[in-house]
């Protein structure tokens, strides 16, 4: 059975090819800075955007043509597994990510949901064994169903809390079964609408409580994926607790979760929080907490989470530069948390969109590697902070000075000359690495 009978495995054909179904920049085996491109990038395909999006929006009916819809929900779920692994294989993506509800029908009861999950994840396991494709991370969707109206771990309703805990337990059982390398928590409904009826401290204590239960359960079953928290400032909640990387790190540290939790950072969430993607990665890196990345991009003109496939080489280069500075992303990866636009409704668009994203990241990797090899940014920064290399600067960073000694110094050296950053020239040189 094939869902893409006319499309062969996507191969690298170089920038001159006019074959739409070929990579023009991503050559999995090409060695960049001593490592194969595929090992730098560890691409993952997101089950939700790829398999479950129908292309509807608040103003329009579904548009996506999908040939895997069967007569029953379970049949569709099984067809999706087939089609999904065909997509991953055709793209040469070695990892994937999913929410529980993406893969199996919710059924009438929690028990039925769990049975459906068991059946479908058995199938997924078979496919993983056949293809060698690995689970980057899974997660529990604790935001779509109406029961999560007031949050999951941050809910005011203890029964909802128990339900969420059951989903997390199942998620960890599945992670163990499929050898998941990471496990993600994204708290779309963990936030609030108004402080009038919200006890923020109580809610955050409860969220941390659930995370500690997850750590304990992982230890109990002998499966320890890297736990990841995914920040996002808003949407669907008005205010989400894990606002950005810095806020989420404060939460992790406050509740003593540093040893077990790192961050899964998404480009579009960074921009919604008023940051660049590279800023969020740099923050995570400074805490030694860079876990994994969700690759996509927002739209400058729209104020919401558009989850577009990444095609911006400039932004992607600066993000990957941070990854190189981090010494890589493993055991995390680069997950395309991206969806095709409403006007790209054909099956083949799923492949074309991923090819575009993978080629963009390949170009970005090559540019970032060149920046690193040439020490372009290193030299810039060394020069910029040079005053801390000797004299009074060296003594400051050696903690040899205090307010009194520095006052004596300042009184004797109060005619300070600054140097221009020539930042426009720097940006123009940066362009030379991209084009
Ligand atoms: C939504 C989030 C979500 C997480 C996983 O905006 O990006 O898809 O990555 O729950
Ligand atoms: Ca995401
Ligand atoms: Ca998103």
Coordinates of C-alpha atoms and ligand atoms in Angstrom, one line a residue:
X1 CA 0.0 0.0 0.0
X2 CA 1.3 3.4 -0.9
X3 CA -0.2 6.8 -0.4
X4 CA 2.3 8.6 -2.7
X5 CA 2.5 6.2 -5.7
X6 CA 4.1 8.7 -8.0
X7 CA 6.7 10.0 -5.7
X8 CA 10.0 8.2 -5.1
X9 CA 12.2 8.6 -2.0
X10 CA 13.3 12.3 -2.0
X11 CA 17.0 12.5 -2.9
X12 CA 19.6 15.3 -2.9
X13 CA 20.0 16.6 -6.4
X14 CA 21.8 19.9 -5.8
X15 CA 20.7 23.5 -6.3
X16 CA 20.4 23.2 -10.1
X17 CA 17.7 20.5 -10.2
X18 CA 14.2 21.4 -11.4
X19 CA 12.7 18.3 -9.8
X20 CA 10.3 19.6 -7.2
X21 CA 10.6 16.4 -5.3
X22 CA 14.3 16.6 -4.6
X23 CA 16.5 18.3 -2.0
X24 CA 18.5 21.1 -3.4
X25 CA 20.5 21.8 -0.2
X26 CA 19.8 19.0 2.3
X27 CA 22.3 16.1 1.7
X28 CA 21.8 13.8 4.7
X29 CA 25.3 12.2 4.4
X30 CA 27.3 15.4 3.7
X31 CA 29.7 16.1 6.5
X32 CA 29.6 19.6 8.0
X33 CA 32.0 20.4 10.9
X34 CA 32.9 16.7 11.3
X35 CA 29.3 15.4 11.5
X36 CA 26.7 14.3 9.0
X37 CA 24.0 16.8 8.3
X38 CA 21.4 14.3 9.4
X39 CA 23.1 14.0 12.8
X40 CA 23.3 17.7 13.3
X41 CA 19.7 18.3 12.4
X42 CA 17.9 15.1 13.7
X43 CA 14.8 16.1 11.8
X44 CA 11.5 14.9 13.2
X45 CA 8.0 15.0 11.6
X46 CA 5.0 16.1 13.7
X47 CA 2.1 13.7 13.6
X48 CA -0.5 16.4 14.4
X49 CA 0.2 18.8 11.6
X50 CA 1.0 16.2 9.0
X51 CA -1.8 13.7 9.7
X52 CA -4.7 15.4 11.4
X53 CA -4.9 19.0 10.0
X54 CA -7.9 19.4 7.6
X55 CA -7.0 22.9 6.5
X56 CA -10.1 24.5 8.1
X57 CA -9.9 27.9 9.7
X58 CA -12.3 30.0 11.8
X59 CA -13.9 31.2 8.6
X60 CA -13.7 28.2 6.3
X61 CA -14.5 24.5 5.9
X62 CA -11.8 21.8 5.6
X63 CA -9.9 21.9 2.3
X64 CA -7.1 19.3 2.6
X65 CA -7.4 16.3 0.3
X66 CA -6.3 13.3 2.4
X67 CA -6.6 9.8 1.1
X68 CA -6.3 8.0 4.4
X69 CA -9.7 8.7 5.7
X70 CA -11.4 5.3 6.3
X71 CA -14.9 4.2 7.3
X72 CA -14.3 4.2 11.0
X73 CA -12.1 6.3 13.2
X74 CA -10.0 3.3 14.0
X75 CA -9.5 2.5 10.3
X76 CA -8.5 6.1 9.7
X77 CA -6.0 5.9 12.6
X78 CA -4.5 2.7 11.1
X79 CA -4.2 4.2 7.7
X80 CA -2.6 7.2 9.1
X81 CA 0.2 5.1 10.6
X82 CA 0.9 3.6 7.2
X83 CA 0.9 6.9 5.5
X84 CA 2.9 8.7 8.2
X85 CA 5.8 6.2 8.0
X86 CA 5.7 6.4 4.2
X87 CA 6.1 10.2 4.5
X88 CA 9.0 9.9 7.1
X89 CA 10.7 7.4 4.9
X90 CA 10.3 9.3 1.7
X91 CA 11.7 12.4 3.4
X92 CA 14.5 10.5 5.1
X93 CA 13.4 12.0 8.5
X94 CA 14.7 9.7 11.2
X95 CA 12.5 10.9 14.1
X96 CA 8.8 11.8 14.8
X97 CA 6.7 13.3 17.5
X98 CA 3.0 12.9 18.5
X99 CA 0.3 13.7 21.0
X100 CA -1.8 10.8 22.3
X101 CA -5.0 12.1 20.6
X102 CA -3.2 12.5 17.2
X103 CA -2.7 8.8 16.8
X104 CA -5.8 7.1 18.4
X105 CA -9.5 7.9 18.7
X106 CA -10.6 9.2 22.1
X107 CA -13.5 6.7 22.3
X108 CA -16.3 7.0 24.8
X109 CA -14.3 6.4 28.0
X110 CA -10.8 6.8 29.2
X111 CA -10.4 3.0 29.2
X112 CA -11.5 2.8 25.6
X113 CA -9.0 5.6 24.7
X114 CA -6.2 3.6 26.4
X115 CA -7.2 0.4 24.5
X116 CA -7.2 2.4 21.2
X117 CA -3.8 3.8 22.1
X118 CA -2.4 0.3 22.9
X119 CA -3.6 -1.0 19.5
X120 CA -2.3 1.9 17.5
X121 CA 1.0 2.1 19.3
X122 CA 1.6 -1.6 18.7
X123 CA 1.3 -0.8 15.0
X124 CA 3.6 2.2 15.3
X125 CA 6.1 0.0 17.1
X126 CA 6.1 -2.5 14.2
X127 CA 6.6 0.4 11.8
X128 CA 9.5 1.8 13.8
X129 CA 11.1 -1.6 13.8
X130 CA 10.7 -2.0 10.0
X131 CA 12.0 1.4 9.2
X132 CA 14.4 2.3 12.0
X133 CA 12.6 5.6 12.5
X134 CA 12.7 6.7 16.2
X135 CA 10.5 8.5 18.6
X136 CA 11.9 12.0 19.4
X137 CA 9.1 12.7 21.8
X138 CA 5.5 12.1 22.6
X139 CA 3.1 14.1 24.8
X140 CA -0.4 14.1 26.1
X141 CA -2.9 16.5 24.6
X142 CA -4.4 18.1 27.8
X143 CA -5.8 21.1 26.1
X144 CA -8.3 20.2 23.3
X145 CA -11.1 18.4 25.1
X146 CA -13.7 20.6 26.9
X147 CA -12.8 19.1 30.3
X148 CA -9.5 21.1 30.1
X149 CA -11.4 24.4 29.8
X150 CA -9.8 25.5 33.1
X151 CA -6.5 23.8 32.6
X152 CA -5.1 20.3 33.2
X153 CA -2.5 20.3 36.0
X154 CA -3.6 23.9 36.8
X155 CA -7.3 23.1 36.9
X156 CA -9.6 24.0 39.8
X157 CA -11.2 20.6 39.4
X158 CA -9.4 17.7 41.1
X159 CA -11.1 15.1 38.9
X160 CA -9.7 16.8 35.8
X161 CA -6.3 16.8 37.5
X162 CA -6.6 13.0 38.0
X163 CA -7.6 12.6 34.4
X164 CA -4.6 14.5 33.2
X165 CA -2.3 12.5 35.5
X166 CA -3.7 9.3 33.9
X167 CA -2.9 10.6 30.5
X168 CA 0.7 11.4 31.5
X169 CA 1.1 8.0 33.0
X170 CA -0.1 6.4 29.7
X171 CA 2.1 8.8 27.8
X172 CA 5.1 7.5 29.8
X173 CA 4.1 3.9 29.3
X174 CA 4.0 4.5 25.6
X175 CA 7.3 6.4 25.7
X176 CA 8.9 3.3 27.3
X177 CA 7.3 1.0 24.8
X178 CA 8.5 3.0 21.8
X179 CA 11.9 4.0 23.3
X180 CA 11.1 7.8 23.3
X181 CA 14.2 9.9 23.8
X182 CA 12.3 12.9 25.3
X183 CA 8.9 13.6 26.7
X184 CA 7.2 17.0 26.3
X185 CA 4.8 19.0 28.4
X186 CA 3.3 22.0 26.7
X187 CA 0.8 23.8 28.9
X188 CA -1.6 25.4 26.4
X189 CA -4.3 25.6 29.1
X190 CA -1.9 26.0 32.0
X191 CA -2.5 29.7 32.5
X192 CA -5.4 31.9 33.4
X193 CA -8.0 34.3 32.0
X194 CA -8.4 36.5 35.1
X195 CA -6.7 36.8 38.4
X196 CA -10.1 37.6 39.9
X197 CA -10.8 33.8 40.4
X198 CA -7.3 32.4 40.1
X199 CA -4.8 31.4 42.8
X200 CA -1.6 31.5 40.7
X201 CA 0.7 30.1 43.3
X202 CA -1.7 27.2 44.1
X203 CA -1.9 26.3 40.3
X204 CA 1.8 26.4 39.8
X205 CA 2.4 24.3 42.9
X206 CA 0.0 21.7 41.4
X207 CA 1.7 21.8 38.0
X208 CA 5.1 21.1 39.7
X209 CA 3.4 18.3 41.6
X210 CA 2.4 16.6 38.4
X211 CA 5.9 16.9 37.0
X212 CA 7.3 15.3 40.1
X213 CA 4.9 12.5 39.8
X214 CA 6.1 12.0 36.2
X215 CA 9.7 11.9 37.3
X216 CA 8.8 9.4 40.0
X217 CA 6.8 7.2 37.7
X218 CA 9.6 7.2 35.1
X219 CA 12.0 6.0 37.8
X220 CA 9.5 3.3 38.8
X221 CA 9.2 1.9 35.3
X222 CA 12.9 2.3 34.6
X223 CA 12.4 4.6 31.7
X224 CA 13.9 8.1 31.8
X225 CA 13.2 10.2 28.8
X226 CA 14.6 13.8 28.9
X227 CA 11.6 15.8 30.2
X228 CA 11.0 19.0 28.3
X229 CA 8.8 22.0 29.0
X230 CA 7.7 24.0 26.0
X231 CA 7.2 27.7 26.6
X232 CA 4.6 29.8 24.8
X233 CA 3.3 33.1 26.1
X234 CA -0.4 32.8 25.1
X235 CA -2.8 31.0 22.8
X236 CA -5.0 29.3 23.7
X237 CA -4.8 30.8 27.2
X238 CA -4.7 34.5 27.6
X239 CA -1.7 34.2 29.9
X240 CA 0.3 31.0 29.9
X241 CA 2.6 30.2 32.9
X242 CA 5.5 29.0 30.8
X243 CA 5.7 32.3 29.1
X244 CA 9.2 32.1 27.6
X245 CA 12.5 30.4 28.2
X246 CA 13.5 32.6 31.1
X247 CA 10.2 32.3 32.9
X248 CA 10.1 28.6 32.4
X249 CA 13.7 28.3 33.8
X250 CA 12.6 30.2 36.9
X251 CA 9.8 27.7 37.4
X252 CA 12.2 24.8 36.8
X253 CA 14.6 26.1 39.4
X254 CA 12.0 27.2 41.9
X255 CA 10.6 23.7 42.1
X256 CA 14.0 22.0 41.9
X257 CA 13.4 20.3 38.6
X258 CA 16.8 21.2 37.0
X259 CA 18.1 17.7 36.9
X260 CA 15.2 16.3 35.0
X261 CA 13.7 19.1 32.9
X262 CA 15.1 21.0 29.9
X263 CA 13.3 23.2 27.3
X264 CA 11.7 22.5 24.0
X265 CA 11.8 25.8 22.2
X266 CA 9.6 26.7 19.2
X267 CA 10.4 29.5 16.8
X268 CA 6.9 30.9 16.6
X269 CA 6.4 30.8 20.3
X270 CA 9.6 32.9 20.7
X271 CA 8.3 35.6 18.4
X272 CA 4.9 35.5 20.1
X273 CA 6.7 36.3 23.4
X274 CA 8.5 39.2 21.7
X275 CA 11.8 37.4 21.3
X276 CA 13.8 36.0 18.5
X277 CA 14.2 32.2 18.2
X278 CA 18.0 32.6 18.8
X279 CA 17.3 34.6 21.9
X280 CA 15.3 31.8 23.4
X281 CA 17.9 29.2 22.5
X282 CA 20.7 31.4 24.0
X283 CA 18.7 31.7 27.2
X284 CA 18.3 27.9 27.4
X285 CA 21.9 27.4 26.7
X286 CA 23.0 29.8 29.4
X287 CA 21.2 27.5 31.9
X288 CA 22.5 24.3 30.2
X289 CA 18.9 23.5 29.4
X290 CA 18.6 23.4 25.7
X291 CA 16.5 20.3 25.1
X292 CA 15.0 20.2 21.6
X293 CA 13.6 22.6 18.9
X294 CA 10.2 23.0 17.2
X295 CA 11.0 24.4 13.8
X296 CA 8.6 26.7 12.2
X297 CA 8.0 30.4 11.7
X298 CA 5.4 33.0 12.4
X299 CA 4.2 35.8 10.2
X300 CA 5.3 39.3 10.9
X301 CA 1.9 40.7 10.0
X302 CA -0.2 38.3 12.1
X303 CA -0.2 38.2 15.8
X304 CA -0.9 34.5 16.3
X305 CA 0.8 31.1 16.1
X306 CA 0.7 30.5 12.3
X307 CA 3.2 27.5 12.5
X308 CA 4.5 28.0 8.9
X309 CA 7.2 25.8 7.6
X310 CA 10.5 27.6 8.1
X311 CA 11.8 29.2 4.9
X312 CA 13.7 32.2 6.4
X313 CA 17.4 31.3 6.1
X314 CA 18.6 34.3 8.1
X315 CA 16.6 33.5 11.2
X316 CA 17.3 29.7 10.9
X317 CA 21.0 30.4 10.6
X318 CA 21.1 32.4 13.8
X319 CA 19.1 29.6 15.5
X320 CA 21.5 26.9 14.3
X321 CA 24.5 28.9 15.2
X322 CA 23.3 28.7 18.8
X323 CA 22.8 25.0 18.4
X324 CA 26.4 24.6 17.2
X325 CA 27.6 26.7 20.1
X326 CA 25.7 24.3 22.3
X327 CA 27.7 21.4 20.9
X328 CA 24.6 20.0 19.2
X329 CA 21.0 19.3 20.0
X330 CA 20.9 15.5 20.8
X331 CA 19.1 13.8 22.4
X332 CA 16.7 16.5 21.2
X333 CA 16.1 17.2 17.5
X334 CA 14.5 19.6 15.1
X335 CA 10.8 18.8 14.9
X336 CA 8.8 20.5 12.1
X337 CA 5.9 21.8 14.2
X338 CA 4.7 23.3 11.0
X339 CA 1.6 23.1 8.9
X340 CA 0.9 23.6 5.2
X341 CA -1.0 26.8 4.3
X342 CA -4.7 26.4 3.4
X343 CA -3.9 26.9 -0.2
X344 CA -1.5 23.9 -0.2
X345 CA -4.2 21.3 0.1
X346 CA -2.8 18.4 -2.0
X347 CA -1.2 15.3 -0.5
X348 CA 2.0 16.1 -2.2
X349 CA 2.2 19.5 -0.4
X350 CA 3.0 17.6 2.8
X351 CA 6.2 16.4 1.1
X352 CA 7.0 19.7 -0.6
X353 CA 6.6 21.7 2.6
X354 CA 8.9 19.4 4.5
X355 CA 11.5 19.6 1.7
X356 CA 11.3 23.4 1.9
X357 CA 11.9 23.3 5.6
X358 CA 14.7 20.7 5.4
X359 CA 16.4 22.6 2.6
X360 CA 16.1 25.9 4.6
X361 CA 17.7 24.3 7.7
X362 CA 20.4 22.7 5.5
X363 CA 21.3 26.1 4.1
X364 CA 21.2 27.6 7.6
X365 CA 23.5 24.8 8.9
X366 CA 26.1 25.4 6.2
X367 CA 26.0 29.2 6.9
X368 CA 26.2 28.7 10.6
X369 CA 29.1 26.3 10.3
X370 CA 31.0 28.8 8.1
X371 CA 30.3 31.5 10.7
X372 CA 31.8 29.3 13.3
X373 CA 34.8 28.1 11.2
X374 CA 35.7 31.7 10.4
X375 CA 35.2 32.7 14.0
X376 CA 33.3 35.7 12.6
X377 CA 31.0 36.2 15.6
X378 CA 33.7 35.0 18.1
X379 CA 36.1 37.6 16.9
X380 CA 33.4 40.3 17.0
X381 CA 32.6 39.4 20.6
X382 CA 36.2 39.1 21.7
X383 CA 36.9 42.5 20.3
X384 CA 33.8 44.0 21.9
X385 CA 34.6 42.7 25.4
X386 CA 38.3 43.2 25.1
X387 CA 38.4 45.8 27.9
X388 CA 37.7 42.9 30.3
X389 CA 40.8 41.0 29.1
X390 CA 43.4 43.2 30.8
X391 CA 43.9 46.0 33.4
X392 CA 40.9 47.0 35.4
X393 CA 38.5 44.8 33.4
X394 CA 40.5 41.6 34.1
X395 CA 40.4 42.5 37.8
X396 CA 36.7 43.0 37.8
X397 CA 36.0 39.6 36.3
X398 CA 38.5 38.1 38.7
X399 CA 36.3 39.5 41.5
X400 CA 39.3 41.5 42.8
X401 CA 37.5 44.9 42.8
X402 CA 34.8 46.5 45.0
X403 CA 32.8 49.7 44.9
X404 CA 35.5 51.7 46.7
X405 CA 38.4 50.5 44.5
X406 CA 36.3 51.1 41.4
X407 CA 35.4 54.6 42.6
X408 CA 39.1 55.4 42.9
X409 CA 39.7 54.0 39.4
X410 CA 36.7 56.0 37.9
X411 CA 37.8 59.2 39.6
X412 CA 41.2 58.9 37.8
X413 CA 39.8 57.7 34.5
X414 CA 36.5 59.6 33.9
X415 CA 37.2 60.7 30.3
X416 CA 35.9 57.5 28.7
X417 CA 36.2 56.9 24.9
X418 CA 33.7 54.5 23.4
X419 CA 34.2 52.5 20.2
X420 CA 31.6 52.3 17.4
X421 CA 30.0 48.9 16.9
X422 CA 29.8 49.4 13.1
X423 CA 26.8 47.2 13.4
X424 CA 25.5 47.9 9.8
X425 CA 28.8 46.7 8.4
X426 CA 28.6 43.6 10.6
X427 CA 25.1 42.8 9.3
X428 CA 26.2 43.3 5.7
X429 CA 29.1 40.9 6.3
X430 CA 26.7 38.4 7.8
X431 CA 24.7 38.5 4.6
X432 CA 27.9 37.3 2.8
X433 CA 27.6 34.0 4.7
X434 CA 24.0 33.5 3.7
X435 CA 24.1 34.3 0.0
Ligands
LIG1 C1 1.2 24.4 20.3 C2 2.4 23.6 20.6 C3 2.2 22.1 20.7 C4 3.3 21.4 21.4 C5 3.0 20.0 21.8 O1 1.3 25.6 20.0 O2 3.4 24.0 19.8 O3 2.0 21.6 19.4 O4 4.5 21.4 20.6 O5 1.9 20.0 22.5
LIG2 CA1 5.5 23.2 19.5
LIG3 CA1 3.1 26.6 17.6

